[in-house]
Amino acid sequence: MTEPISSVKPPLLDVHDLKVEFDTYGGTVQAVRGVSFAVEAGKTLAIVGESGCGKSVTVQALMGLVPMPPGRLTSGTAELRGRNILGTSKIDGQDFRGSEIGMIFQDPMTSLNPTMTIGRQIAESLEVHRGWSRKKAMARAVELLEMARIPEAAQRAKQYPFEFSGGMLQRAMIAMAIACEPAILIADEPTTALDVTIQAQVLDLLGDLQRDHGTAIILITHDLGVVARMADEVAVMYAGQIVERGSVDDIFYRPAHPYTVGLRAAMPSNNPNAEHRLLPIDGSPPDLFSPPAGCAYAARCPHAMRICNSHEPAPFTVGPGHFGKCWLHHEKVPNGAQTILSAVEGTPAGDLVAAASQSAEEHS
Amino acid sequence: MWNYALKRLIQGLITVWFIATATFLAMHAVPGDPLSGAKAMTPEIQQNLEKKYGLDKPIGQQYLIYMKNLAQGDLGISFTQKNREVNDIIREHFPVSATLGIMAVVFAALGGSLFGALTALYRNKWPDNVIMLAVILGISVPSFVFAAFSQLAIVKLNGLLGVSLLPVAGWGTISHMLLPSLVLGLGTMAYLTRLMRSSMLEILSSDYIRTANAKGLPATRIFARHEMPNAILPVVTVLGPAIAAITTGGFVVELVFAIPGLGRYFVQAVQQLDYTVIMGTTVFFGAFLVLMVIVVDLLYGFIDPRVRVS
Ligand SMILES: Nc1ncnc2c1ncn2[C@@H]1O[C@H](COP(=O)(O)OP(=O)(O)OP(=O)(O)O)[C@@H](O)[C@H]1O
Ligand code: SF4
Ligand SMILES: [Mg+2]
């Protein structure tokens, strides 16, 4: 009698040890330094972190959108349902981009072809990936625009991007990205360029589409309010690495990395009960031309120890599916986890959670 | 759109009137007149002739007569060619110049867009380097040098092959037209190539090309539907001036290749101070160029939706 080989379902997308470098005149930038994560079907993974920490490069590397040169993949694997997608754009001769993984970008105003109608730009995917006729694809494009809550979709499909507002363009982008019903939708700061009032509409749309179609979403954002509202899982990136990874509750209630705590304290909050203090993290991220030998956060970390400067911390598992890349979790550090939670003076974790959920409510 | 076209047409008419007036004034400002160069003439004959051509009238009156005739499409009679109307000269020889010019423009526009796109796609690789070297040559070497060298090359080639591959000069068949129109379009092609290169480079790194890639479109489709249509827009905007450059360059090429176009007559007329022919051809060319620029602008409006709709 043989046991089933594995009772655990493999994840939809499994990224392992991804490294991306850029050759520049100033030297080699190590933009992504060994990133691993998995995406489950129908779930949302949020990737958060400061500007320049490598969020965009990570997902663009998966989509084959990193310009090479100057970019270079130096290591890593990425498997979509067990099939490699890294360093190629094809699975079985078929381009997986647009069909299996869709993507939307930060600035909808510049992300659409200015001289092609919105409808054609949506229909195009269906013609290419499904071999549909122009007419059939156009009809579906109108339906997709309706799904994206564009009023008078039939007329709108015949218009050009400059005739749309920013929010409508982003919804049209979403319609375009999901045209072929991809299993995964990557959204790289989809609301950053939009008015606050429009942001909520776009997030709502993403949430509803996910519920209706079971699409997994990789959501890149700066905004912890968006994370609280949308995410199931969170990966916190710092200097080209994932320094903490856990469920959204882990990240808000049981942060396992000082940087996560710092990020949250730096988040603006309108919560009248919380302290009206914004605590930006002192200092700036390390130079990615020559990243430090130890913990990348050491120069800014309030708890940095001697070992932090010389040895890179391992990802310590602190709970199911929850790890923090910080020496404070080492067994020889007494009360390490507590130290992290008490990191921001006068701002207990509870306040931060309140602030986050408050901000989430404001979005809805 | 129609309003716009009408507005442009009226502006064009004003421009043509301006050209006509300027030509008239310039003509009368240069010393001498068509009659002064001729063989010894008795004052009587000279007076008679001046009377016949109206040269004895005050300049203001001459201007009014000229304008009136122009408005009626009458460009007058040549001073130096017996009884030939300027209209006839234009009717007979302009089609030749126009054919040459149009072929040159087509060469320049197609070549420029294609080579420009190629250099951008192969940026800093050998096709880029080779083409950009040719572009520098094309921009800096005047067309009569190319004309002479190409004739020389054809003579050698014909001699080498023992058959007449292409005629060296003259006019009549397509094979007569190929070489001169290529030579005529070369400078403009070089200029358009450079323009297209920078335009295409900008498009290649644009967000919407990244989007097209993220949609998984094949490279050929991205090139044909997304890159080319956007990258040629700047090329189209300069097509008006490009046509002007080619038309004026045509005078020289017509001379070198012995092509019976209007340019030759113009150069001749200038040498002989043939008032009516100079003014007539200048105004005609001017009007033609103004019309071309308007046509190109309207064409631009048609291919760029941002202009078309608004
Ligand atoms: N084409 C490139 N050439 C050189 N360096 C690059 C290139 N693209 C990205 N980088 C570098 O890679 C690093 C990560 O950039 P990335 O765009 O992924 O940051 P990000 O986390 O998305 O930031 P943001 O929040 O501002 O979008 C940056 O330091 C950036 O300078
Ligand atoms: S490893 Fe050390 S420096 Fe890095 S975050 Fe943990 S305590 Fe701070
Ligand atoms: Mg980014």
Short mmCIF file of C-alpha atoms in Angstrom, two decimals, chain A residues 60 65 97-98 105 110-115 121 124-125 127 129 160 162 176, chain B residues 207-208 210-211 213-218 221 225-226 230 233 305-306 308-309:
data_model
loop_
_atom_site.label_atom_id
_atom_site.label_comp_id
_atom_site.label_asym_id
_atom_site.label_seq_id
_atom_site.Cartn_x
_atom_site.Cartn_y
_atom_site.Cartn_z
CA GLN A 60 8.52 42.29 -14.12
CA LEU A 65 9.47 42.64 -18.85
CA ARG A 97 1.46 36.51 -20.49
CA GLY A 98 -2.01 37.83 -21.01
CA PHE A 105 0.44 49.07 -14.15
CA THR A 110 0.65 56.18 -20.28
CA SER A 111 0.05 52.43 -20.20
CA LEU A 112 -2.36 52.33 -23.11
CA ASN A 113 -1.60 52.86 -26.78
CA PRO A 114 -2.78 56.42 -27.55
CA THR A 115 -3.63 55.72 -31.18
CA GLN A 121 -6.67 46.97 -27.24
CA GLU A 124 -6.39 42.10 -29.33
CA SER A 125 -5.58 39.71 -26.47
CA GLU A 127 -7.56 37.43 -31.04
CA HIS A 129 -4.53 33.99 -27.39
CA TYR A 160 -9.31 56.40 -27.55
CA PHE A 162 -7.30 60.35 -24.18
CA MET A 176 -7.82 44.17 -20.71
CA ASP B 207 4.73 52.18 -20.91
CA TYR B 208 2.24 51.03 -23.51
CA ARG B 210 5.46 47.25 -21.93
CA THR B 211 1.69 46.71 -21.67
CA ASN B 213 4.38 42.76 -24.03
CA ALA B 214 2.54 42.00 -20.81
CA LYS B 215 -0.45 41.00 -22.96
CA GLY B 216 1.76 38.41 -24.63
CA LEU B 217 1.37 39.82 -28.14
CA PRO B 218 3.81 38.49 -30.74
CA ARG B 221 2.15 42.44 -34.03
CA ARG B 225 0.17 47.76 -34.55
CA HIS B 226 1.75 49.54 -31.62
CA ASN B 230 2.96 55.80 -33.10
CA LEU B 233 3.65 60.44 -36.32
CA PRO B 305 -6.99 60.34 -33.17
CA ARG B 306 -6.04 62.96 -30.59
CA ARG B 308 -8.90 64.05 -35.37
CA VAL B 309 -11.47 64.05 -32.62
#
